[in-house]
Short mmCIF file of C-alpha atoms and ligand atoms in Angstrom, two decimals:
data_model
loop_
_atom_site.label_atom_id
_atom_site.label_comp_id
_atom_site.label_asym_id
_atom_site.label_seq_id
_atom_site.Cartn_x
_atom_site.Cartn_y
_atom_site.Cartn_z
CA UNK A 277 -16.34 -18.82 -9.25
CA UNK A 278 -17.56 -15.66 -7.57
CA UNK A 279 -15.20 -13.59 -5.49
CA UNK A 280 -15.03 -10.12 -3.97
CA UNK A 281 -12.27 -7.59 -3.73
CA UNK A 282 -11.98 -6.42 -0.14
CA UNK A 283 -9.97 -3.31 0.55
CA UNK A 284 -8.05 -3.67 3.78
CA UNK A 285 -7.13 -0.13 4.75
CA UNK A 286 -4.32 0.65 7.14
CA UNK A 287 -5.45 2.57 10.19
CA UNK A 288 -3.08 5.49 10.80
CA UNK A 289 -1.14 5.04 14.03
CA UNK A 290 -0.92 7.57 16.88
CA UNK A 291 2.70 8.55 16.10
CA UNK A 292 2.09 9.76 12.51
CA UNK A 293 4.79 12.38 11.85
CA UNK A 294 6.86 14.05 9.17
CA UNK A 295 10.48 12.95 9.44
CA UNK A 296 11.58 13.07 5.80
CA UNK A 297 12.69 9.45 5.98
CA UNK A 298 12.06 8.36 2.41
CA UNK A 299 14.75 9.54 0.04
CA UNK A 300 13.26 9.33 -3.45
CA UNK A 301 9.74 10.03 -2.20
CA UNK A 302 9.34 13.70 -3.08
CA UNK A 303 6.48 14.42 -0.67
CA UNK A 304 8.27 12.83 2.29
CA UNK A 305 11.47 14.72 1.49
CA UNK A 306 9.78 18.07 1.13
CA UNK A 307 7.61 17.94 4.27
CA UNK A 308 10.33 16.98 6.71
CA UNK A 309 9.95 18.68 10.08
CA UNK A 310 6.33 19.76 9.62
CA UNK A 311 4.08 19.37 12.66
CA UNK A 312 1.66 16.51 11.98
CA UNK A 313 -1.90 15.93 13.15
CA UNK A 314 -2.28 12.19 13.84
CA UNK A 315 -5.93 12.57 14.79
CA UNK A 316 -6.80 14.26 11.52
CA UNK A 317 -4.73 11.70 9.59
CA UNK A 318 -6.62 8.77 11.11
CA UNK A 319 -10.00 10.45 10.61
CA UNK A 320 -9.22 11.22 6.96
CA UNK A 321 -8.42 7.54 6.37
CA UNK A 322 -11.58 6.44 8.16
CA UNK A 323 -13.70 8.84 6.07
CA UNK A 324 -12.40 7.19 2.89
CA UNK A 325 -13.18 3.72 4.27
CA UNK A 326 -16.68 4.85 5.23
CA UNK A 327 -17.36 6.29 1.79
CA UNK A 328 -16.35 3.06 0.05
CA UNK A 329 -18.27 0.92 2.52
CA UNK A 330 -21.35 3.10 1.98
CA UNK A 331 -21.04 2.44 -1.76
CA UNK A 332 -21.61 -1.20 -0.83
CA UNK A 333 -17.98 -2.26 -1.36
CA UNK A 334 -16.46 -4.77 1.06
CA UNK A 335 -14.06 -2.96 3.36
CA UNK A 336 -11.87 -3.99 6.28
CA UNK A 337 -9.15 -2.49 8.47
CA UNK A 338 -5.59 -3.43 9.31
CA UNK A 339 -4.44 -2.17 12.72
CA UNK A 340 -1.33 0.03 13.03
CA UNK A 341 1.94 -1.25 14.50
CA UNK A 342 3.33 -0.48 17.93
CA UNK A 343 5.56 2.61 17.84
CA UNK A 344 8.09 3.71 18.93
CA UNK A 345 9.60 0.26 18.33
CA UNK A 346 11.34 -0.01 21.70
CA UNK A 347 12.65 -3.48 20.89
CA UNK A 348 14.70 -2.04 18.02
CA UNK A 349 16.17 0.64 20.28
CA UNK A 350 17.07 -2.04 22.80
CA UNK A 351 18.61 -4.16 20.05
CA UNK A 352 20.75 -1.12 19.26
CA UNK A 353 22.16 -1.22 22.79
CA UNK A 354 19.99 1.23 24.71
CA UNK A 355 19.09 -0.07 28.15
CA UNK A 356 17.00 0.74 31.20
CA UNK A 357 13.28 1.23 31.53
CA UNK A 358 11.26 2.47 28.54
CA UNK A 359 11.58 6.14 29.49
CA UNK A 360 15.35 5.78 29.90
CA UNK A 361 15.66 4.06 26.52
CA UNK A 362 13.68 6.84 24.85
CA UNK A 363 15.73 9.57 26.54
CA UNK A 364 19.07 7.96 25.71
CA UNK A 365 18.11 7.34 22.09
CA UNK A 366 16.82 10.90 21.69
CA UNK A 367 20.18 12.14 22.98
CA UNK A 368 22.62 9.79 21.25
CA UNK A 369 20.81 8.53 18.16
CA UNK A 370 17.91 10.90 17.41
CA UNK A 371 17.54 9.62 13.83
CA UNK A 372 17.11 6.08 15.11
CA UNK A 373 14.33 7.21 17.42
CA UNK A 374 12.61 9.02 14.59
CA UNK A 375 12.89 6.01 12.27
CA UNK A 376 11.52 3.70 14.97
CA UNK A 377 8.56 6.03 15.54
CA UNK A 378 7.26 6.25 11.97
CA UNK A 379 3.63 5.35 11.38
CA UNK A 380 4.63 4.23 7.86
CA UNK A 381 2.87 0.89 8.40
CA UNK A 382 -0.37 2.76 7.49
CA UNK A 383 0.58 2.35 3.80
CA UNK A 384 -0.51 -1.25 3.61
CA UNK A 385 -0.16 -1.43 -0.17
CA UNK A 386 3.42 -2.13 0.94
CA UNK A 387 2.47 -4.61 3.64
CA UNK A 388 2.35 -7.72 1.46
CA UNK A 389 1.82 -9.25 -1.96
CA UNK A 390 -1.40 -11.21 -2.26
CA UNK A 391 -2.51 -14.00 -4.62
CA UNK A 392 -6.16 -15.13 -4.64
CA UNK A 393 -6.87 -18.82 -4.27
CA UNK A 394 -8.18 -18.86 -7.88
CA UNK A 395 -4.63 -18.25 -9.14
CA UNK A 396 -2.68 -20.54 -6.79
CA UNK A 397 -2.12 -24.19 -7.69
CA UNK A 398 -3.01 -25.37 -4.18
CA UNK A 399 -6.33 -23.48 -4.13
CA UNK A 400 -5.31 -21.40 -1.10
CA UNK A 401 -4.96 -17.62 -0.85
CA UNK A 402 -1.32 -16.59 -0.37
CA UNK A 403 0.31 -13.59 1.32
CA UNK A 404 3.99 -12.68 1.52
CA UNK A 405 4.71 -9.80 3.89
CA UNK A 406 7.07 -7.35 2.17
CA UNK A 407 10.57 -7.15 3.68
CA UNK A 408 10.79 -3.40 2.90
CA UNK A 409 14.57 -3.47 3.16
CA UNK A 410 15.01 -0.35 1.04
CA UNK A 411 14.23 1.97 3.96
CA UNK A 412 15.30 1.33 7.52
CA UNK A 413 12.13 2.75 9.09
CA UNK A 414 10.04 0.37 6.98
CA UNK A 415 12.32 -2.67 7.32
CA UNK A 416 11.09 -3.09 10.90
CA UNK A 417 7.50 -3.66 9.76
CA UNK A 418 7.47 -7.27 8.46
CA UNK A 419 7.32 -9.23 11.76
CA UNK A 420 4.23 -7.31 12.90
CA UNK A 421 2.69 -7.52 9.43
CA UNK A 422 3.09 -11.30 9.50
CA UNK A 423 1.60 -11.53 13.02
CA UNK A 424 -1.37 -9.37 12.06
CA UNK A 425 -2.08 -11.25 8.82
CA UNK A 426 -1.83 -14.57 10.65
CA UNK A 427 -4.29 -13.32 13.28
CA UNK A 428 -6.80 -12.29 10.61
CA UNK A 429 -6.27 -15.11 8.10
CA UNK A 430 -6.00 -17.91 10.63
CA UNK A 431 -7.48 -20.81 8.72
CA UNK A 432 -4.50 -22.64 7.27
CA UNK A 433 -6.68 -24.77 5.01
CA UNK A 434 -7.62 -21.61 3.14
CA UNK A 435 -4.82 -19.12 3.75
CA UNK A 436 -1.01 -19.16 3.73
CA UNK A 437 0.98 -16.30 5.21
CA UNK A 438 4.56 -16.89 4.08
CA UNK A 439 7.62 -15.52 5.80
CA UNK A 440 9.04 -12.35 4.21
CA UNK A 441 11.85 -12.90 1.70
CA UNK A 442 15.46 -12.71 2.94
CA UNK A 443 16.20 -9.12 3.97
CA UNK A 444 18.72 -8.15 1.33
CA UNK A 445 18.55 -5.78 -1.66
CA UNK A 446 18.67 -8.69 -4.12
CA UNK A 447 15.24 -9.59 -2.69
CA UNK A 448 14.13 -6.02 -2.00
CA UNK A 449 10.35 -6.22 -1.84
CA UNK A 450 7.75 -3.47 -1.40
CA UNK A 451 4.65 -5.62 -1.78
CA UNK A 452 1.42 -5.00 -3.65
CA UNK A 453 2.34 -1.41 -4.57
CA UNK A 454 4.27 -2.89 -7.50
CA UNK A 455 1.80 -5.62 -8.36
CA UNK A 456 -1.38 -5.44 -10.43
CA UNK A 457 -3.77 -8.30 -11.01
CA UNK A 458 -5.93 -7.99 -14.11
CA UNK A 459 -8.98 -10.18 -14.72
CA UNK A 460 -12.40 -9.81 -16.37
CA UNK A 461 -13.93 -10.12 -12.89
CA UNK A 462 -12.53 -10.93 -9.45
CA UNK A 463 -13.51 -14.59 -9.60
CA UNK A 464 -11.84 -15.26 -12.97
CA UNK A 465 -8.19 -16.30 -13.38
CA UNK A 466 -5.93 -13.25 -13.27
CA UNK A 467 -2.86 -11.98 -15.06
CA UNK A 468 -0.21 -10.74 -12.65
CA UNK A 469 1.87 -7.74 -13.64
CA UNK A 470 4.93 -7.46 -11.40
CA UNK A 471 6.97 -4.29 -11.73
CA UNK A 472 10.58 -3.98 -10.58
CA UNK A 473 13.28 -1.33 -10.65
CA UNK A 474 16.32 -3.61 -10.46
CA UNK A 475 16.95 -7.25 -11.24
CA UNK A 476 18.33 -8.44 -7.90
CA UNK A 477 20.56 -11.12 -9.32
CA UNK A 478 22.53 -11.09 -12.52
CA UNK A 479 20.62 -12.92 -15.19
CA UNK A 480 17.17 -12.03 -13.86
CA UNK A 481 15.44 -10.52 -16.86
CA UNK A 482 18.84 -9.83 -18.34
CA UNK A 483 18.93 -8.13 -21.65
CA UNK A 484 21.50 -5.64 -22.81
CA UNK A 485 18.85 -2.98 -22.65
CA UNK A 486 17.66 -3.87 -19.16
CA UNK A 487 21.24 -3.78 -17.96
CA UNK A 488 21.85 -0.36 -19.41
CA UNK A 489 19.12 1.46 -17.54
CA UNK A 490 19.15 2.36 -13.86
CA UNK A 491 17.99 5.47 -12.02
CA UNK A 492 20.70 8.04 -11.33
CA UNK A 493 19.21 10.14 -8.60
CA UNK A 494 17.11 7.80 -6.48
CA UNK A 495 17.41 4.09 -5.78
CA UNK A 496 15.02 1.41 -7.00
CA UNK A 497 13.05 -0.23 -4.19
CA UNK A 498 11.75 -3.41 -5.85
CA UNK A 499 13.75 -6.27 -7.30
CA UNK A 500 12.60 -8.64 -10.00
CA UNK A 501 14.14 -11.57 -8.11
CA UNK A 502 11.75 -10.85 -5.22
CA UNK A 503 8.68 -11.07 -7.43
CA UNK A 504 9.97 -14.19 -9.17
CA UNK A 505 10.33 -15.81 -5.75
CA UNK A 506 6.88 -14.66 -4.63
CA UNK A 507 5.19 -15.96 -7.81
CA UNK A 508 6.90 -19.33 -7.15
CA UNK A 509 5.96 -19.42 -3.46
CA UNK A 510 2.37 -18.49 -4.30
CA UNK A 511 2.21 -21.28 -6.88
CA UNK A 512 1.19 -18.98 -9.72
CA UNK A 513 1.40 -20.43 -13.21
CA UNK A 514 4.14 -18.81 -15.36
CA UNK A 515 1.59 -18.12 -18.07
CA UNK A 516 -0.19 -15.78 -15.67
CA UNK A 517 2.89 -13.71 -14.81
CA UNK A 518 4.40 -10.74 -16.59
CA UNK A 519 7.43 -8.82 -15.29
CA UNK A 520 8.09 -5.25 -16.37
CA UNK A 521 10.79 -2.78 -15.47
CA UNK A 522 10.04 0.68 -14.13
CA UNK A 523 11.28 3.56 -16.19
CA UNK A 524 14.42 4.82 -14.36
CA UNK A 525 13.57 8.38 -15.42
CA UNK A 526 10.25 7.98 -13.61
CA UNK A 527 12.01 6.73 -10.47
CA UNK A 528 14.25 9.79 -10.66
CA UNK A 529 11.13 11.98 -10.96
CA UNK A 530 9.80 10.55 -7.67
CA UNK A 531 7.97 7.41 -8.81
CA UNK A 532 9.28 5.23 -5.99
CA UNK A 533 6.53 2.62 -6.42
CA UNK A 534 4.66 1.57 -9.54
CA UNK A 535 1.35 2.61 -7.95
CA UNK A 536 2.50 6.21 -8.37
CA UNK A 537 2.42 5.79 -12.17
CA UNK A 538 -0.17 3.12 -13.04
CA UNK A 539 -3.29 1.56 -11.59
CA UNK A 540 -5.27 -1.47 -12.71
CA UNK A 541 -8.60 -2.90 -11.71
CA UNK A 542 -10.40 -5.85 -13.29
CA UNK A 543 -9.94 -5.33 -17.07
CA UNK A 544 -8.82 -1.68 -16.86
CA UNK A 545 -5.20 -0.57 -16.81
CA UNK A 546 -4.59 3.18 -16.48
CA UNK A 547 -0.93 3.97 -17.02
CA UNK A 548 1.38 6.81 -17.83
CA UNK A 549 3.19 6.50 -21.12
CA UNK A 550 6.53 6.89 -19.27
CA UNK A 551 5.76 4.25 -16.62
CA UNK A 552 7.98 1.46 -17.93
CA UNK A 553 11.10 0.73 -19.89
CA UNK A 554 9.60 0.49 -23.37
CA UNK A 555 6.00 1.05 -22.29
CA UNK A 556 4.47 0.19 -25.72
CA UNK A 557 6.13 -3.24 -25.65
CA UNK A 558 4.93 -3.87 -22.09
CA UNK A 559 1.36 -2.95 -23.00
CA UNK A 560 1.45 -5.06 -26.17
CA UNK A 561 2.61 -8.07 -24.14
CA UNK A 562 0.02 -7.38 -21.47
CA UNK A 563 -2.70 -7.34 -24.12
CA UNK A 564 -1.43 -10.55 -25.69
CA UNK A 565 -1.18 -12.46 -22.41
CA UNK A 566 -4.52 -11.19 -21.19
CA UNK A 567 -6.21 -12.25 -24.42
CA UNK A 568 -4.65 -15.70 -24.24
CA UNK A 569 -5.61 -16.17 -20.61
CA UNK A 570 -9.15 -14.76 -20.64
CA UNK A 571 -10.22 -14.66 -24.28
CA UNK A 572 -11.05 -11.03 -23.59
CA UNK A 573 -9.52 -7.62 -24.29
CA UNK A 574 -7.91 -5.36 -21.76
CA UNK A 575 -8.86 -1.69 -21.62
CA UNK A 576 -5.40 -0.12 -21.51
CA UNK A 577 -5.78 3.62 -20.97
CA UNK A 578 -2.56 5.45 -21.79
CA UNK A 579 -2.02 8.85 -20.21
CA UNK A 580 0.27 10.86 -22.47
CA UNK A 581 2.98 13.08 -20.98
CA UNK A 582 1.61 16.04 -22.90
CA UNK A 583 -1.71 15.70 -21.01
CA UNK A 584 -0.13 14.88 -17.63
CA UNK A 585 3.65 15.40 -17.37
CA UNK A 586 5.49 13.11 -14.92
CA UNK A 587 5.85 16.03 -12.52
CA UNK A 588 2.08 16.51 -12.31
CA UNK A 589 1.52 12.77 -11.99
CA UNK A 590 3.85 12.70 -8.97
CA UNK A 591 2.50 15.88 -7.42
CA UNK A 592 -1.18 15.05 -7.83
CA UNK A 593 -0.87 11.27 -7.27
CA UNK A 594 -3.41 10.66 -10.04
CA UNK A 595 -2.25 7.05 -10.46
CA UNK A 596 -2.49 6.41 -6.75
CA UNK A 597 -6.24 6.61 -7.11
CA UNK A 598 -8.27 3.51 -6.43
CA UNK A 599 -10.49 2.19 -9.16
CA UNK A 600 -13.60 0.47 -7.85
CA UNK A 601 -16.52 -1.26 -9.57
CA UNK A 602 -19.89 0.25 -8.71
CA UNK A 603 -22.06 -1.99 -10.91
CA UNK A 604 -20.80 -4.37 -13.61
CA UNK A 605 -18.98 -2.26 -16.20
CA UNK A 606 -19.34 1.01 -14.26
CA UNK A 607 -16.28 2.09 -12.31
CA UNK A 608 -15.28 5.05 -10.14
CA UNK A 609 -11.95 6.71 -9.50
CA UNK A 610 -11.23 7.37 -5.82
CA UNK A 611 -8.68 10.15 -6.15
CA UNK A 612 -6.78 12.49 -3.84
CA UNK A 613 -8.11 16.04 -3.63
CA UNK A 614 -4.77 17.12 -5.07
CA UNK A 615 -5.99 15.82 -8.47
CA UNK A 616 -8.89 18.23 -8.46
CA UNK A 617 -6.55 21.08 -7.60
CA UNK A 618 -4.16 20.34 -10.46
CA UNK A 619 -5.53 22.00 -13.60
CA UNK A 620 -4.06 19.49 -16.07
CA UNK A 621 -4.94 16.42 -14.05
CA UNK A 622 -8.45 17.60 -13.32
CA UNK A 623 -9.03 18.32 -17.01
CA UNK A 624 -7.74 14.86 -17.90
CA UNK A 625 -9.95 13.09 -15.34
CA UNK A 626 -13.03 15.10 -16.33
CA UNK A 627 -12.53 14.13 -19.96
CA UNK A 628 -11.90 10.49 -19.08
CA UNK A 629 -15.05 10.02 -17.02
CA UNK A 630 -17.09 11.90 -19.64
CA UNK A 631 -16.39 9.26 -22.28
CA UNK A 632 -19.39 6.99 -22.58
CA UNK A 633 -17.30 4.24 -24.21
CA UNK A 634 -15.10 3.86 -21.10
CA UNK A 635 -15.96 2.03 -17.87
CA UNK A 636 -14.63 4.81 -15.62
CA UNK A 637 -17.67 7.05 -15.17
CA UNK A 638 -17.24 8.83 -11.83
CA UNK A 639 -14.49 10.50 -9.83
CA UNK A 640 -14.58 11.14 -6.10
CA UNK A 641 -11.94 13.28 -4.47
CA UNK A 642 -10.69 12.78 -0.92
CA UNK A 643 -8.77 14.97 1.45
CA UNK A 644 -5.97 12.67 2.58
CA UNK A 645 -3.44 15.47 3.03
CA UNK A 646 -1.96 14.18 6.27
CA UNK A 647 -0.92 10.97 4.52
CA UNK A 648 -0.22 12.61 1.16
CA UNK A 649 2.47 14.82 2.72
CA UNK A 650 4.39 11.62 3.31
CA UNK A 651 3.72 10.30 -0.20
CA UNK A 652 0.74 8.11 0.69
CA UNK A 653 -2.41 8.45 -1.45
CA UNK A 654 -5.70 6.50 -1.50
CA UNK A 655 -4.17 3.38 -3.09
CA UNK A 656 -1.16 3.32 -0.73
CA UNK A 657 -3.55 3.11 2.19
CA UNK A 658 -5.17 -0.13 1.06
CA UNK A 659 -4.24 -3.75 0.42
CA UNK A 660 -6.55 -5.46 -2.05
CA UNK A 661 -7.58 -8.97 -1.08
CA UNK A 662 -9.77 -11.06 -3.37
CA UNK A 663 -11.76 -13.70 -1.48
CA UNK A 664 -14.59 -16.13 -2.18
CA UNK A 665 -17.64 -16.09 0.10
CA UNK A 666 -16.28 -19.04 2.08
CA UNK A 667 -12.90 -17.39 2.52
CA UNK A 668 -14.49 -14.13 3.56
CA UNK A 669 -16.52 -16.00 6.17
CA UNK A 670 -13.28 -17.52 7.52
CA UNK A 671 -11.42 -14.27 8.33
CA UNK A 672 -11.41 -12.73 11.80
CA UNK A 673 -14.82 -11.02 11.74
CA UNK A 674 -13.87 -8.00 13.87
CA UNK A 675 -11.82 -6.34 11.11
CA UNK A 676 -14.80 -6.08 8.73
CA UNK A 677 -15.77 -2.44 8.37
CA UNK A 678 -19.33 -1.65 9.36
CA UNK A 679 -21.03 1.65 10.23
CA UNK A 680 -20.81 0.56 13.90
CA UNK A 681 -17.10 -0.17 13.69
CA UNK A 682 -16.63 3.18 11.95
CA UNK A 683 -18.34 4.97 14.84
CA UNK A 684 -16.28 3.07 17.40
CA UNK A 685 -13.05 3.83 15.59
CA UNK A 686 -13.85 7.53 15.24
CA UNK A 687 -14.55 7.72 19.00
CA UNK A 688 -11.40 5.70 19.71
CA UNK A 689 -9.25 8.05 17.59
CA UNK A 690 -10.76 11.12 19.22
CA UNK A 691 -10.07 9.69 22.64
CA UNK A 692 -6.47 8.63 22.10
CA UNK A 693 -4.82 10.62 19.29
CA UNK A 694 -2.99 13.91 19.55
CA UNK A 695 -3.70 16.81 17.25
CA UNK A 696 -0.12 18.02 17.10
CA UNK A 697 3.04 16.02 16.89
CA UNK A 698 6.49 17.51 16.33
CA UNK A 699 9.62 15.41 15.97
CA UNK A 700 10.79 16.32 19.48
CA UNK A 701 7.57 14.85 20.92
CA UNK A 702 8.66 11.37 19.81
CA UNK A 703 10.89 11.10 22.90
CA UNK A 704 7.96 11.78 25.21
CA UNK A 705 7.31 8.64 27.30
CA UNK A 706 3.68 9.74 27.60
CA UNK A 707 3.30 9.26 23.83
CA UNK A 708 4.47 5.66 24.16
CA UNK A 709 2.00 5.06 26.99
CA UNK A 710 -0.87 6.69 25.08
CA UNK A 711 -0.12 4.64 22.00
CA UNK A 712 0.01 1.38 23.90
CA UNK A 713 -3.24 2.16 25.68
CA UNK A 714 -4.84 2.94 22.33
CA UNK A 715 -3.55 -0.25 20.67
CA UNK A 716 -4.57 -2.40 23.63
CA UNK A 717 -8.11 -1.11 23.29
CA UNK A 718 -8.00 -1.53 19.51
CA UNK A 719 -7.09 -5.22 19.65
CA UNK A 720 -10.16 -5.73 21.83
CA UNK A 721 -12.33 -3.65 19.52
CA UNK A 722 -11.21 -5.74 16.53
CA UNK A 723 -11.27 -9.02 18.46
CA UNK A 724 -7.71 -9.89 17.49
CA UNK A 725 -6.26 -10.97 20.85
CA UNK A 726 -2.71 -10.13 21.84
CA UNK A 727 -0.87 -8.84 18.81
CA UNK A 728 1.81 -6.37 19.84
CA UNK A 729 5.24 -6.74 21.44
CA UNK A 730 4.05 -4.94 24.60
CA UNK A 731 1.13 -7.37 24.86
CA UNK A 732 3.19 -10.45 24.09
CA UNK A 733 6.18 -9.63 26.31
CA UNK A 734 4.71 -11.18 29.44
CA UNK A 735 2.77 -13.91 27.61
O1 SUG B 887 7.52 4.12 1.87
N1 SUG B 887 6.44 7.21 3.12
C1 SUG B 887 6.13 5.96 2.50
C2 SUG B 887 5.01 6.13 1.52
C3 SUG B 887 4.52 4.82 0.96
C4 SUG B 887 3.56 4.99 -0.14
N2 SUG B 887 3.11 3.73 -0.60
C5 SUG B 887 2.80 3.45 -1.88
N3 SUG B 887 3.12 4.20 -2.88
N4 SUG B 887 2.21 2.31 -2.09
C6 SUG B 887 7.35 5.35 1.81
O2 SUG B 887 8.12 6.11 1.21
C7 SUG B 887 7.53 8.64 4.75
C8 SUG B 887 7.81 8.65 6.23
C9 SUG B 887 8.45 9.92 6.69
O3 SUG B 887 9.12 10.58 5.92
O4 SUG B 887 8.30 10.27 7.89
C10 SUG B 887 7.23 7.26 4.21
O5 SUG B 887 7.67 6.27 4.75
#
């Protein structure tokens, strides 16, 4: 069966800011209070999409969410018209306003977990929006994520968009950022590597060793119970599932998602030697399962700590690169500019792509600094969706990225987005109005109909 991997990139929303909301995410913590540039952030993301689309790779966009989330402020007891709600929240609960204004929904690797129809027993493609309960500002994303996915993947004969898992830490779920599907090609059956930081329920993956290890400084954001539930809901065969535990020392070093420490694509798995609890055993099991499932070998590329210490991995976001296939067997690394600026990481990448026996043959570096300062690299900004030709033809066509859409979106960003946003600006009612105007136009541009709370309120 032939299938394509389509990168759905999150479009950065007009309220992109630096609020230091993600404890455990080193970049977010260290850039708190900086003045952001939402226009530049959105244009940087669009430039990456354009580059990949120009390589001939299927690309699509996911629209940003409505922010500030006025409905959350109202649920917290603030009343009056929108301006009054904003003013009262800014005065009495400024942190709530900041959390409800985050553009964090741009990092769509956390939007959902996806299973291609090839791997699901009912032959449909499955999505589960992530509940993101680990961080308040992200826990308000799932309802909009579900609405957006349902608007794009409407055809229920081909697609299922499940409800998010119950919003509790036992089911703490951060989506595709902790999930890697490995397969000889996109149309072949895949092996699903699900990576968790905590078990969720006693007895999930219980071994004396697993019980003994937990991060000390920062909290784990993904539970094993969540991924077990998702694999069940998506009707994935047990033989195609492998669970692994994140190394707690890596979490404490700032590896809040697995996509900060490993990245896989087709038959390639690039990983840091300190990524998992007992990494050699995880890789051995991955090899074994992959061989059994596909009859083929995986190319597991281990990055030793002496070449790239954890600190450099987190700072440069090497593992948050995207790997894409240019022609069969020839792949490229889509990396943040920060990797080129890190001596060790750059040396490692240069050596890697110079090896003629390895599929990774090119590296392209992107300036995504606006997003990177919040801990979001190239891979955080995309959700990978593997679809057959028929499935691709069944999605809402307006979200497919074309040179024309790119031009429209650039003009749209330039018309609506500010170039400076400080935390105090989040209380400005004009920002709310500007954002709504922008999103209203965007839903028309993408042909998605009414999607947002402000559009649905009177419906
Ligand atoms: O959830 N940052 C995001 C970054 C998500 C990155 N995604 C992946 N690794 N897949 C997070 O920590 C920071 C927002 C702020 O501080 O204003 C933030 O939410």
